[in-house]
Coordinates of N, CA and C in Angstrom, one line a residue:
X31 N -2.2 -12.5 -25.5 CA -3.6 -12.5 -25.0 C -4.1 -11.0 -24.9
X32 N -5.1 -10.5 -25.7 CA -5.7 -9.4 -25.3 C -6.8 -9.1 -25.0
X33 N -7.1 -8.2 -24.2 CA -7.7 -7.8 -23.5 C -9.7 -7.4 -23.7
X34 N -10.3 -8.2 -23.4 CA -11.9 -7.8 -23.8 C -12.4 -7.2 -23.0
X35 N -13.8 -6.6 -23.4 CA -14.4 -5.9 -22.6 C -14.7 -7.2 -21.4
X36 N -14.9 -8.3 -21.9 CA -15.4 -8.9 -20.7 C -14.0 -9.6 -19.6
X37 N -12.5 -9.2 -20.0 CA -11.7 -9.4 -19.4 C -11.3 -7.9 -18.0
X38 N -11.1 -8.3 -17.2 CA -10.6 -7.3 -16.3 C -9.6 -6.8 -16.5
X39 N -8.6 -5.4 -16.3 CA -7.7 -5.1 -16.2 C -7.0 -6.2 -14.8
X40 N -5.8 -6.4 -14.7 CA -5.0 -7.2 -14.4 C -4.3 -6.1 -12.9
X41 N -4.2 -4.8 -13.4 CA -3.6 -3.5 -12.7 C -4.0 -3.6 -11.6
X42 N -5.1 -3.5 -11.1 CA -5.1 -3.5 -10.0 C -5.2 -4.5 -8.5
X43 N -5.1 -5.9 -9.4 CA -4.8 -7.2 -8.4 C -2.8 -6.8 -8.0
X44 N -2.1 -6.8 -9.2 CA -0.6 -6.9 -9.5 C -0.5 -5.7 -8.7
X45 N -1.1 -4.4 -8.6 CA -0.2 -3.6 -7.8 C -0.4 -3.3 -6.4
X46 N -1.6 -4.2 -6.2 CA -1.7 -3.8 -4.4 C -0.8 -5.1 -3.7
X47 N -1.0 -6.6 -5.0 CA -0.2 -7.5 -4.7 C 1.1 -7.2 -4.0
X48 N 2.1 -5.7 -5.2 CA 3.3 -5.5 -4.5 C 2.9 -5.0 -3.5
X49 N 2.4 -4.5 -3.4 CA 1.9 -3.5 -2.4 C 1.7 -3.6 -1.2
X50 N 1.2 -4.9 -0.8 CA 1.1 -5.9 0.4 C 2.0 -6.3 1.0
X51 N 3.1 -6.8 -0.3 CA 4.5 -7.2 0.2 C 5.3 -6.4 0.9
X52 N 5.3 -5.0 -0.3 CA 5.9 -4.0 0.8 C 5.4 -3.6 1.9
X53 N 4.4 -3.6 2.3 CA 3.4 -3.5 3.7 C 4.3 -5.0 4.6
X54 N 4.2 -5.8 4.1 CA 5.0 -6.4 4.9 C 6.5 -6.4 5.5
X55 N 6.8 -5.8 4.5 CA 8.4 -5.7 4.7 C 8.6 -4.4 5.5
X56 N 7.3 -3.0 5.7 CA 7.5 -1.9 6.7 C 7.1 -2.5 7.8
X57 N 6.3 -4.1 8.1 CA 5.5 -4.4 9.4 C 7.0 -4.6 10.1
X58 N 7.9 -5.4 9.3 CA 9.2 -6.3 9.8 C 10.5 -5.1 9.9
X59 N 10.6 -4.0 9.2 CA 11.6 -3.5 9.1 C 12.1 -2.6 10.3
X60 N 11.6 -2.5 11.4 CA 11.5 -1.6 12.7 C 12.1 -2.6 13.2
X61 N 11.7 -4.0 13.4 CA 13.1 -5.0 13.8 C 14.2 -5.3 13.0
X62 N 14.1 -6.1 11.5 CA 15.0 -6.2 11.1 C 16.2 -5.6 10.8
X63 N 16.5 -4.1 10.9 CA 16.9 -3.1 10.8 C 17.1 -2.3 11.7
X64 N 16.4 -3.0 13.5 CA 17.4 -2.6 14.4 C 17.0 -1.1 14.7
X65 N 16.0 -0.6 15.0 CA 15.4 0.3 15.0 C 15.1 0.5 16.2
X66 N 14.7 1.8 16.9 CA 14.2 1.7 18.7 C 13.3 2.9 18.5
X67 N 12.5 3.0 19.9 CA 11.6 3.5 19.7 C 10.3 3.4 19.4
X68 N 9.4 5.1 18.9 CA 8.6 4.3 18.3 C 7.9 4.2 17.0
X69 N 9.2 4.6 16.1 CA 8.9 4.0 15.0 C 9.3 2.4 14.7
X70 N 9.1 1.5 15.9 CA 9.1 -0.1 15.8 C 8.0 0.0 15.7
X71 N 6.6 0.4 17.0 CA 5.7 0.1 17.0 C 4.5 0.9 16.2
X72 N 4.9 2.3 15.5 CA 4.6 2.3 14.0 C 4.3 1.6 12.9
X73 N 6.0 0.9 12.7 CA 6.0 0.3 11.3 C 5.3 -1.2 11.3
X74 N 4.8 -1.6 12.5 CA 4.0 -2.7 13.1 C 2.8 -2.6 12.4
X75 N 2.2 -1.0 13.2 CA 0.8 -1.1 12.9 C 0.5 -0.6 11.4
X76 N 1.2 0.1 10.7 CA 1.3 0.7 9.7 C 1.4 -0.4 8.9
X77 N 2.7 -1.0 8.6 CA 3.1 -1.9 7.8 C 1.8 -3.2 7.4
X78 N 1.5 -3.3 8.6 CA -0.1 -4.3 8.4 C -1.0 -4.1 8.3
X79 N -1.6 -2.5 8.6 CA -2.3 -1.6 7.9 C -2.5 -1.9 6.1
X80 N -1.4 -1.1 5.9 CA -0.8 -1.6 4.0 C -1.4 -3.0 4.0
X81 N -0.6 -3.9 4.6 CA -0.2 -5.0 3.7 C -2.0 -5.9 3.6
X82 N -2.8 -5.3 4.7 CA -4.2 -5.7 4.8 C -5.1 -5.5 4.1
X83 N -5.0 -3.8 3.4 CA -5.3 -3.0 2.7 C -5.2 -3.3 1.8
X84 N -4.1 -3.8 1.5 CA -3.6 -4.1 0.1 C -4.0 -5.5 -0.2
X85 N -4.1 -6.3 0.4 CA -4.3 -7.5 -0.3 C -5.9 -7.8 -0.1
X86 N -6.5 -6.8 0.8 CA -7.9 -6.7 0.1 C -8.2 -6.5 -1.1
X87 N -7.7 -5.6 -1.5 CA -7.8 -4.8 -3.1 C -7.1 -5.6 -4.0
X88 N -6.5 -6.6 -3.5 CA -6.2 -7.7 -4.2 C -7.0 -8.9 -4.9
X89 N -7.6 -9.1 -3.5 CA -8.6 -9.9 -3.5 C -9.7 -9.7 -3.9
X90 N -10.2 -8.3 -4.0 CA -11.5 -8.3 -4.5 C -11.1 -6.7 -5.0
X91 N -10.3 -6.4 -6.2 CA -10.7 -4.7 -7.0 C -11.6 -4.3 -7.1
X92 N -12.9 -4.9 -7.4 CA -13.5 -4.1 -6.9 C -14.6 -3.7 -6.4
X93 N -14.0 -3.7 -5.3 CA -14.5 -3.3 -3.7 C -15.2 -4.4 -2.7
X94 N -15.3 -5.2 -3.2 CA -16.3 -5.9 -2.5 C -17.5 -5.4 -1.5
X95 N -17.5 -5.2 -0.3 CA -18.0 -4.6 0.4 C -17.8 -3.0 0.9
X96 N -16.3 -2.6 0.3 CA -16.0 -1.4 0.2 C -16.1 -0.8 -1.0
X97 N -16.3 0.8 -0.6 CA -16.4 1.4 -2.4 C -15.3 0.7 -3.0
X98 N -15.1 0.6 -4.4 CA -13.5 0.3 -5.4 C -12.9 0.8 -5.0
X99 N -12.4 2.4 -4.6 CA -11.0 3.0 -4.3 C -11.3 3.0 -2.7
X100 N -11.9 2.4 -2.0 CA -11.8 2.7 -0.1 C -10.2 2.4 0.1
X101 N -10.0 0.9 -0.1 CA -9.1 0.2 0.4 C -8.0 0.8 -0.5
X102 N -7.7 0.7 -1.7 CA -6.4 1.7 -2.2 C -6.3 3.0 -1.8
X103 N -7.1 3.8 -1.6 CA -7.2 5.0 -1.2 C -6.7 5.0 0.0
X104 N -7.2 4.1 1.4 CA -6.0 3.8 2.6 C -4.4 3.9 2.5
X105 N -4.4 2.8 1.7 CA -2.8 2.5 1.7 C -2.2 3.5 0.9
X106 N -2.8 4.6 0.0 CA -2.1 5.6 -0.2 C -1.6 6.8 0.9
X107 N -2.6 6.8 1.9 CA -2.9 7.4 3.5 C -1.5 6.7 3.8
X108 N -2.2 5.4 4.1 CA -0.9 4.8 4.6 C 0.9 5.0 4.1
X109 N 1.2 4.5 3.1 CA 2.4 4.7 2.2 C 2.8 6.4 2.4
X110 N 2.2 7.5 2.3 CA 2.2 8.9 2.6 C 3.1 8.5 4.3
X111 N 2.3 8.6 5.0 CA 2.5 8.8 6.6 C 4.0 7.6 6.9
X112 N 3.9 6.5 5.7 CA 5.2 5.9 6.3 C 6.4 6.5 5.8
X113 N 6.0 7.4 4.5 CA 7.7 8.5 4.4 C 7.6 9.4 5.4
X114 N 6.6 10.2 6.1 CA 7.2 10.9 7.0 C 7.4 10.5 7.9
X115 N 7.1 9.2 8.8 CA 6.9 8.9 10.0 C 8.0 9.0 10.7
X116 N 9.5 8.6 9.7 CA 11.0 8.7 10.8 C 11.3 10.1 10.9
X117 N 10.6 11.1 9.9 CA 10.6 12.4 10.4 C 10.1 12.8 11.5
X118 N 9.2 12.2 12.1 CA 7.7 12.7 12.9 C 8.7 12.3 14.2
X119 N 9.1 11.0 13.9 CA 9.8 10.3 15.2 C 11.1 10.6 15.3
X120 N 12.3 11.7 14.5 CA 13.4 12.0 14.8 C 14.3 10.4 14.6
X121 N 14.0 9.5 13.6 CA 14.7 8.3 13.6 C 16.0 8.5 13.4
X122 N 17.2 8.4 14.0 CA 18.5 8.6 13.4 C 19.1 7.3 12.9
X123 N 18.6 6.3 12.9 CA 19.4 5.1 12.1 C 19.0 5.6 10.5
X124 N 19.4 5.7 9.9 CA 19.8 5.8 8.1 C 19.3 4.7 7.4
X125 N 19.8 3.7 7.9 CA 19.0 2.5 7.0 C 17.3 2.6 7.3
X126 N 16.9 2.7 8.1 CA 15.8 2.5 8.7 C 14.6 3.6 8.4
X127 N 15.3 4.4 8.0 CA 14.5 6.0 7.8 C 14.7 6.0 6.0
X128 N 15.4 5.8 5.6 CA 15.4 5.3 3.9 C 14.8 4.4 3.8
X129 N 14.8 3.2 4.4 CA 14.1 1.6 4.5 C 12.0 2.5 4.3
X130 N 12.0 3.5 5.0 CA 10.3 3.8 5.2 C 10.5 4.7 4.2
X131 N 11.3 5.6 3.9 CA 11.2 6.3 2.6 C 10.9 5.6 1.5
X132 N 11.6 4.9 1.2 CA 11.7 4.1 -0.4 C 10.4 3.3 -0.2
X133 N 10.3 2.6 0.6 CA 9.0 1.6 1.0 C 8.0 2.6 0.7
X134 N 7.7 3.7 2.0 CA 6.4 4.5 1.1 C 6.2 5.3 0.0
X135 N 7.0 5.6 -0.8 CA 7.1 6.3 -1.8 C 6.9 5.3 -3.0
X136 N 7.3 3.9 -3.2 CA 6.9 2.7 -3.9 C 5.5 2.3 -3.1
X137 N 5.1 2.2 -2.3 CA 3.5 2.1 -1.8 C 2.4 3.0 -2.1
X138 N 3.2 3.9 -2.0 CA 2.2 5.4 -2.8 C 1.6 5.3 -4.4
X139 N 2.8 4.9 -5.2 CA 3.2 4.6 -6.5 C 2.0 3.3 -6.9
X140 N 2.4 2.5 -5.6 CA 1.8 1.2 -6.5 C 0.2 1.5 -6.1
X141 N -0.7 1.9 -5.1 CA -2.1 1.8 -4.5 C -2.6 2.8 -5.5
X142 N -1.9 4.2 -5.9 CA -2.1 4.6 -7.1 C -3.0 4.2 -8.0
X143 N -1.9 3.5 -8.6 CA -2.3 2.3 -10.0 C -3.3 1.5 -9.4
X144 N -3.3 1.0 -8.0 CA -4.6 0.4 -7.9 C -6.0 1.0 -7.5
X145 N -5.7 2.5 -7.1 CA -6.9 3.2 -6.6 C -7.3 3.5 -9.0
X146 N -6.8 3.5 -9.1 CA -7.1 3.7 -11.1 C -7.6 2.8 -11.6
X147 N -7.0 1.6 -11.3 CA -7.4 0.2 -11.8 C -8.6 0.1 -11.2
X148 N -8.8 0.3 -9.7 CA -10.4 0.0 -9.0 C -11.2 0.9 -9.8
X149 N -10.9 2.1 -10.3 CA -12.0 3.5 -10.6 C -12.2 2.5 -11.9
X150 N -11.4 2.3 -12.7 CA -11.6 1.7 -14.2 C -12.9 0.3 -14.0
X151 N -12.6 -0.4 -12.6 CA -13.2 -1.4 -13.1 C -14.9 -1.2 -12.9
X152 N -14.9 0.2 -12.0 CA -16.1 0.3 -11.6 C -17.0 1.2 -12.2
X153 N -16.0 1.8 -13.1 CA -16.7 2.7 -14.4 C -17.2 1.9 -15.6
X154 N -16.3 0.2 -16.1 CA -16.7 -0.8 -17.0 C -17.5 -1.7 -16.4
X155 N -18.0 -1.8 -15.0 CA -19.0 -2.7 -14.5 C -20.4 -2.0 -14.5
X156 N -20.4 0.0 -14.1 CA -21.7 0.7 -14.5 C -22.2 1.0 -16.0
X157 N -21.0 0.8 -17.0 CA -21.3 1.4 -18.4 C -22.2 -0.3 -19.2
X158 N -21.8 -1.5 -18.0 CA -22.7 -2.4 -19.0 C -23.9 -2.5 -19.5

């Protein structure tokens, strides 16, 4: 199947989609992972931050009521601040502080592609 002008790029549903997931999995990983402190109640508000963010930009690339890159442009905020956060908070569990490393550095990666995907769709929605 390829792609028409009257088809949307696909990019930016598929990567806030991960994107959300991972937002969920930083909401959960301050418990599952046995964490203290307060990077639990961080990866709480953070984690569902992303994963809200993200599946807005899911739902509607673009923008709906927000400019096209508002809501990716967050969860790039967001995904940033959750690699440093076990720094900010001195986290000494190892799983847990890689667990928000790898998570926001793949959240960064993916809102990316979706803050691109929203710019694209809103540069082929003004050129019609």
């Amino acid at each position: 199947m390829s792609e028409t002008a009257d088809t949307p790029s696909p990019i930016p549903v598929r990567t806030a989609a991960f994107a959300a997931g991972l937002g969920a999995w930083v909401l959960w990983s301050g418990i599952v992972l046995t964490g203290t402190g307060l990077i639990i109640i961080n990866n709480v508000i953070v984690g569902g931050l992303i994963a809200f963010f993200a599946a807005y930009t899911a739902g509607w690339p673009d923008g709906g009521r927000l400019p096209a890159i508002a809501a990716p442009a967050l969860v790039v905020l967001f995904g940033l601040w959750t690699v440093v956060a076990p720094f900010v908070f001195g986290v000494a569990i190892e799983r847990l502080l890689w667990s928000n490393v790898v998570s926001g550095v793949l959240v960064v990666l993916l809102a990316v592609g979706s803050v691109y995907g929203s710019w694209q769709l809103t540069q082929s929605a003004t050129s019609v």
